[in-house]
Amino acid sequence: MSDLLAVTDAGLYCSQGDFYIDPWRRVPRAIITHAHADHARSGCGRYLCASPGTLVLRSRVGSSAPIDSLRHGETLSINGVEVSLHPAGHVLGSAQVRLSHAGTTWVVTGDYKLEADPTCAPFEPVECDVFVTESTFGLPVYRWQDPAAVATEINDWWRANRDAGRTSVLLAYALGKAQRLAAAVDPSIGPIIGHGAVMKMVDAYRASGVRLPPIDRVPPRARKMGGGRALVIAPPSVAGSRWLGLFGETSVAMASGWMSLRGVRRRRGFDKGFVVSDHADFPGLLTAIAASRARRVLVTHGFTDTLTRLLQERGVDAAVLPTRFTGEAAPDAAVAERDDDTQDDTTDMSEEAPV
Amino acid sequence: MKRFTDLYWRLDATSSTNEKVDSLREYFAAARPEDAACAIRVLSGGRQLRAVSTTLLRQWAAEAAGIPLWLVEECYAHVGDLAETLALVLPHPGPDAATTGVGMGLAECMRTTIEDLRGASDQQKRLVVERVWQLLAPRERIVWHKLLTGGCRVGVSQTLVARALAEVAGVDPAVMAHRLMGTGVTDAESYAQAMSSEPTADDARRPYPFFLASAIECEPSDLGPTSDWIAEWKWDGMRAQLVRRGADATLWSRGEELVNGAFPEVIAAAAAIPDGTVLDGELLAVRGNKLLGFAAVSKRSGRRSVPRKLLEEVPCIFVAYDLLEDDGADIRGLPLVERRLRLESLVPLPCTAGAEPAASEAVGVPFETAASPQPRLLHSPCVVGNAWDALAAARATSRGRGVEGIMLKRRSSVYGVGRVRGDWWKWKIEPLEIDVVLLYAQAGHGRRAGLHSDYTLGVWHDGRLVPVAKAYSGLADAEIVELDRIVRATTLDKHGPVRVVQPTQVFQLAFEGISHSTRHKSGVAVRFPRIVRWRRDKTPSEAGTLADLVQLIDAGTIDASPQPEMTP
C-alpha cells in the first residue's frame, strides 16, 4: 500500500487522485483547507473548499477562479479517491481533508483549534489511519486560557483606555481572528472600527451568514477617528505606521498565541498582549491526535521535531512532514513587515524554515 | 506576595520613569515594613542565594507536568527564561489559587518558602515547592521562581527606588539614597530607621551614592577650553569608596558590597588617613610597575578572605580620585578642583603605575623597591595638557599604559548622585577592530528569547575558519530579526541550542584588548568583543586572519586577561 500523499515541489500531492492540498504553486486542481495566504494561493486551475468558506476563499483568489464546494461531511470521488471535508474550527470555512482510498484513510488538518469560536463551526474529530497535523504551538508552554476570560481582559483594557480618553488598537489577523474578536468583545463599551483589510473579510463573513456587531469603516481621506473611545481592529502590519495617527492617543495591543511569552511581549513593544490563537495549544494538539485514533501521525509546520519525538517516545508511529505552511506568523513577523493595507498579514515568516 | 508580584509586573510593563516611581510609591505606601525591607533588598539587586538548584526544579516540574525532562529543556531554549518556562509548563493551579495566592506577605513568603529551604533535604524542599506551585497562578510563579533561584532582577535603578521611598517618607532623595547604601535596609527595624526624618546611627559606616560618568558624545574640543577641565587616566580596575570613620575603615564596591575582606592591604593602609575621610577611587591590581587589568582585580573582589598566594600574585592598591568627606564634613558640594586639592594633601603619593619608567622617575616616586614596601594608597594624578591635541596625544598612549583612556571632569563640578550628564565624561580609547565571519548562533534570553542573537565569530587560519570571539549582538533589533532568519535558513547542523551555520555573513568586530590564551583553541583571547557593523558588502573570504590578530598582540603591550570560556 502506497502513501496517499507526498510532498512535491508544488505541495502536498495525492497521485491516486491527481490533486493537491493547499499547494504552494499553481496547480490544476487544489483542495483548500482554509483561505489564509500560506494555504490558499491564487492561480490554480480549479479549487475545492468547504461550502461555508466559499465567499472567503473567493475574496482571496479572485472572482473568476473556479471554486467547487462540499458541505461538511459530504463525499466526492476524485479519480477514485473519496474526499470529504470536516470542520477544523480555525476560521470560517476551515476544513480537515479526509481522503479514503483502497481501504486507507488519511486526514490533513490544515490549521485547527479546539476552543469555541462563535464565527465558525467547531473542530470535529475524524478517525483515520494517518493523521497529518500542524504543530504551530507544539510546546507545553503554550496553553490557552478560557476564551471568555480573555474576552474579559480585552474588555477591561478597552474600558480603561476609554475612561482615559485613549483609542484602543487591537492588532489581529485580518481573516479569522479579527472577526472572532469583534464577536467576542462587549460592543456597549464603545464603537468598533475595522481596518480596510479587516472589513473586506467582515463583508465576506457577513455575506456567509455570520452575525457580527456593527463595525465602522474608515472613510477615504479621514482626518480623525475613534474619539478616544473606539476599539480599532487592524492587521499587525499597521504597528508603527502613519495610519495609526488617525486615532490620536492610542494604546496598542497584539492578540496572538505568541503573546504567551514575556520576552516576545517586551520585544514587540506593544502596550499590551492578549493570548488569543486560532491554532490548537499543546494539550489541544495531543487531544486531537488521540481522538483521530490514527496509527501513524505526520507532523507539519511548527515545532515538528519536538512533537514528533514526544509522540515517538509515547509509542506513536510519528514522523516530520516538511511543508511550507507557516501557521501563525512568527513573533517577529510584523517587525520586518510594513506592507500596504490590503496585503495579507500572514507572511512567509516561518517559525522554522523548512529544510 | 501578591502585592509584590503586582509591582513586579507593573514595573515590567512600562518603560516610563514616572510610572515606575508611581508603582514603587504605591507599593511602599501600602506594604508592611518587613515586606518593604525585603522588597528593597530584591529591587536593589543585592546578592540573592539560590535555595533550590535549577536542576532539581526542572526535574520536579517535568514530573508535575507529565512531560520528559528534554521537553522542559526545549521549552527553556525557546522561552529563554527558566522561571517563566517552569511557570508555563506546570499544571494550572486550582480554581481558587488566583484569589488566595500563598496568603502571606513577601517577607514571610521569602522566609518560609525560600530561606528555610536552604538547609533542608531535597525531599523537604520538594514538598514545599510543590505546595507553593499549587497555590500560585503562572504570573506569580514566575516571580517566586526568580526569588527561589536567586535570580530576581527588576528594571529599576537604585535612584528610582530611593526617589519613591523619599516621597513616601518625606525626606530628601539624596538622603534616602545615602541611607540605602551599604548594609542599608535589611529588616523592619532598619526600614523604619531609613524612613525616619531623624539622622540615623548607622550613618557612620555608609558610603555615598556614586557619581557616574557618561561616554563622551562630542569632540572633546567642543567642551570648551581645556582650562575648564581636569583630565585623569581612566583606570582599568574596580570602582570603590574607602570610608574612614571612627575606629574602622570600610571599603565599598559600586555594587554596594562591603569588600573589606577581599582587599586587606588597602584596609591596613587606610589606618594612615584621618578619621572622617571618604575617598572615591579605583582598586587596581599592580605588579612591579605594570597594571594587571580589571580581570585580575576581579579575581580578588568576590572573596571574603584572600589566600596568601593570591595576595602575592595579584597585589592591589587603591587609587583615589575624589574626596567626598573631609574632617567629618560632607564636601560633595564643593567644586572638584577644591576637593582635589584637599585630596592631594591627604593622599600625597600619585599613582604612576603603567607609565614609562622615565616618567615615573621624573615624578620622583619609586613605585616599588625592595627597601620600601609598595604604597597601597595613592591618588590619581592629573593628566597634563594645555590643549586638546596634547590630551589626545596622552590618550593615545593609553593602551601601552594599561588604562582605558581619559576621564574629563569639569573643574567646577560638584559630586552628584547617579549618572548626570554634562560634568563627567569618559573619553575611552578607540577599540581594536577586525572583520569576522559568523560561525555559530544561539538563541538569546530575556528580551531576545527565541531570536538567534548570541554569535560565535571566526577568522581564517590555514584555510579554515576558527572561532575567536563570542558577541551578544550589538546589532539593531531589525537586524537581529533579519539575521535570525538567515541563521535559520543556513543552518548546517544543530548541537542543542547552538546552530552551526554556513559561513556567509561578515561583521566588523571591535574589542578592547587581545592576549595569548591557552584556554581558547585559537590561542588568542579578545576582551569585550562586540559587533559594530554588519559588513554586507564583504564576503567571508575578505575576513581577517588569525595572523592579523597575533600581530595586534605583538603591537600592543596590554595584558588582556582571558574571557570566560567560549562555547562550543
PDB file of N, CA and C in Angstrom, chain A residues 166 266 269-271, chain B residues 7 9-25 155-157 160-161 163:
ATOM      1  N   ARG A 166      -8.244  57.354  25.577  1.00  0.00           N
ATOM      2  CA  ARG A 166      -7.339  56.780  24.571  1.00  0.00           C
ATOM      3  C   ARG A 166      -8.114  55.832  23.663  1.00  0.00           C
ATOM      4  N   ARG A 266       7.676  41.905  25.366  1.00  0.00           N
ATOM      5  CA  ARG A 266       8.580  43.037  25.598  1.00  0.00           C
ATOM      6  C   ARG A 266       9.265  43.476  24.314  1.00  0.00           C
ATOM      7  N   GLY A 269       7.214  45.493  21.985  1.00  0.00           N
ATOM      8  CA  GLY A 269       6.977  46.849  22.457  1.00  0.00           C
ATOM      9  C   GLY A 269       5.528  47.299  22.398  1.00  0.00           C
ATOM     10  N   PHE A 270       4.574  46.378  22.368  1.00  0.00           N
ATOM     11  CA  PHE A 270       3.175  46.790  22.430  1.00  0.00           C
ATOM     12  C   PHE A 270       2.832  47.153  23.870  1.00  0.00           C
ATOM     13  N   ASP A 271       1.744  47.924  24.000  1.00  0.00           N
ATOM     14  CA  ASP A 271       1.336  48.296  25.349  1.00  0.00           C
ATOM     15  C   ASP A 271       0.759  47.096  26.078  1.00  0.00           C
TER      16      ASP A 271
ATOM     17  N   LEU B   7       3.553  44.481  41.721  1.00  0.00           N
ATOM     18  CA  LEU B   7       4.566  45.516  41.500  1.00  0.00           C
ATOM     19  C   LEU B   7       5.545  45.070  40.417  1.00  0.00           C
ATOM     20  N   TRP B   9       5.144  43.051  37.942  1.00  0.00           N
ATOM     21  CA  TRP B   9       4.601  43.082  36.578  1.00  0.00           C
ATOM     22  C   TRP B   9       4.277  44.504  36.132  1.00  0.00           C
ATOM     23  N   ARG B  10       3.922  45.380  37.077  1.00  0.00           N
ATOM     24  CA  ARG B  10       3.713  46.780  36.688  1.00  0.00           C
ATOM     25  C   ARG B  10       5.032  47.397  36.231  1.00  0.00           C
ATOM     26  N   LEU B  11       6.107  47.096  36.956  1.00  0.00           N
ATOM     27  CA  LEU B  11       7.416  47.634  36.569  1.00  0.00           C
ATOM     28  C   LEU B  11       7.855  47.051  35.235  1.00  0.00           C
ATOM     29  N   ASP B  12       7.524  45.795  35.025  1.00  0.00           N
ATOM     30  CA  ASP B  12       7.915  45.103  33.808  1.00  0.00           C
ATOM     31  C   ASP B  12       7.192  45.674  32.594  1.00  0.00           C
ATOM     32  N   ALA B  13       5.959  46.162  32.819  1.00  0.00           N
ATOM     33  CA  ALA B  13       5.118  46.549  31.686  1.00  0.00           C
ATOM     34  C   ALA B  13       5.408  47.949  31.184  1.00  0.00           C
ATOM     35  N   THR B  14       6.202  48.730  31.896  1.00  0.00           N
ATOM     36  CA  THR B  14       6.387  50.115  31.470  1.00  0.00           C
ATOM     37  C   THR B  14       7.857  50.473  31.338  1.00  0.00           C
ATOM     38  N   SER B  15       8.128  51.429  30.460  1.00  0.00           N
ATOM     39  CA  SER B  15       9.498  51.933  30.377  1.00  0.00           C
ATOM     40  C   SER B  15       9.516  53.385  30.850  1.00  0.00           C
ATOM     41  N   SER B  16       8.382  53.860  31.324  1.00  0.00           N
ATOM     42  CA  SER B  16       8.302  55.258  31.762  1.00  0.00           C
ATOM     43  C   SER B  16       8.796  55.397  33.203  1.00  0.00           C
ATOM     44  N   THR B  17       9.736  56.312  33.401  1.00  0.00           N
ATOM     45  CA  THR B  17      10.297  56.529  34.735  1.00  0.00           C
ATOM     46  C   THR B  17       9.220  56.950  35.724  1.00  0.00           C
ATOM     47  N   ASN B  18       8.341  57.848  35.287  1.00  0.00           N
ATOM     48  CA  ASN B  18       7.309  58.316  36.200  1.00  0.00           C
ATOM     49  C   ASN B  18       6.375  57.200  36.629  1.00  0.00           C
ATOM     50  N   GLU B  19       5.992  56.358  35.664  1.00  0.00           N
ATOM     51  CA  GLU B  19       5.101  55.256  36.015  1.00  0.00           C
ATOM     52  C   GLU B  19       5.787  54.287  36.973  1.00  0.00           C
ATOM     53  N   LYS B  20       7.098  54.101  36.778  1.00  0.00           N
ATOM     54  CA  LYS B  20       7.828  53.206  37.685  1.00  0.00           C
ATOM     55  C   LYS B  20       7.831  53.776  39.096  1.00  0.00           C
ATOM     56  N   VAL B  21       8.125  55.065  39.196  1.00  0.00           N
ATOM     57  CA  VAL B  21       8.154  55.679  40.528  1.00  0.00           C
ATOM     58  C   VAL B  21       6.760  55.625  41.163  1.00  0.00           C
ATOM     59  N   ASP B  22       5.716  55.873  40.347  1.00  0.00           N
ATOM     60  CA  ASP B  22       4.350  55.785  40.880  1.00  0.00           C
ATOM     61  C   ASP B  22       4.077  54.393  41.439  1.00  0.00           C
ATOM     62  N   SER B  23       4.450  53.364  40.666  1.00  0.00           N
ATOM     63  CA  SER B  23       4.192  51.985  41.108  1.00  0.00           C
ATOM     64  C   SER B  23       4.934  51.707  42.416  1.00  0.00           C
ATOM     65  N   LEU B  24       6.198  52.141  42.455  1.00  0.00           N
ATOM     66  CA  LEU B  24       7.010  51.902  43.649  1.00  0.00           C
ATOM     67  C   LEU B  24       6.413  52.634  44.855  1.00  0.00           C
ATOM     68  N   ARG B  25       6.025  53.877  44.629  1.00  0.00           N
ATOM     69  CA  ARG B  25       5.498  54.674  45.744  1.00  0.00           C
ATOM     70  C   ARG B  25       4.233  54.023  46.284  1.00  0.00           C
ATOM     71  N   GLY B 155      13.838  45.877  36.488  1.00  0.00           N
ATOM     72  CA  GLY B 155      14.412  47.006  35.741  1.00  0.00           C
ATOM     73  C   GLY B 155      14.203  48.356  36.389  1.00  0.00           C
ATOM     74  N   VAL B 156      14.596  48.507  37.645  1.00  0.00           N
ATOM     75  CA  VAL B 156      14.568  49.843  38.248  1.00  0.00           C
ATOM     76  C   VAL B 156      15.928  50.125  38.861  1.00  0.00           C
ATOM     77  N   SER B 157      16.365  51.361  38.735  1.00  0.00           N
ATOM     78  CA  SER B 157      17.652  51.710  39.319  1.00  0.00           C
ATOM     79  C   SER B 157      17.455  52.032  40.791  1.00  0.00           C
ATOM     80  N   LEU B 160      15.770  55.306  41.428  1.00  0.00           N
ATOM     81  CA  LEU B 160      14.308  55.362  41.378  1.00  0.00           C
ATOM     82  C   LEU B 160      13.693  54.844  42.670  1.00  0.00           C
ATOM     83  N   VAL B 161      14.285  53.758  43.204  1.00  0.00           N
ATOM     84  CA  VAL B 161      13.782  53.218  44.473  1.00  0.00           C
ATOM     85  C   VAL B 161      13.926  54.286  45.555  1.00  0.00           C
ATOM     86  N   ARG B 163      14.058  57.472  45.152  1.00  0.00           N
ATOM     87  CA  ARG B 163      13.135  58.577  44.895  1.00  0.00           C
ATOM     88  C   ARG B 163      11.738  58.250  45.434  1.00  0.00           C
TER      89      ARG B 163
END
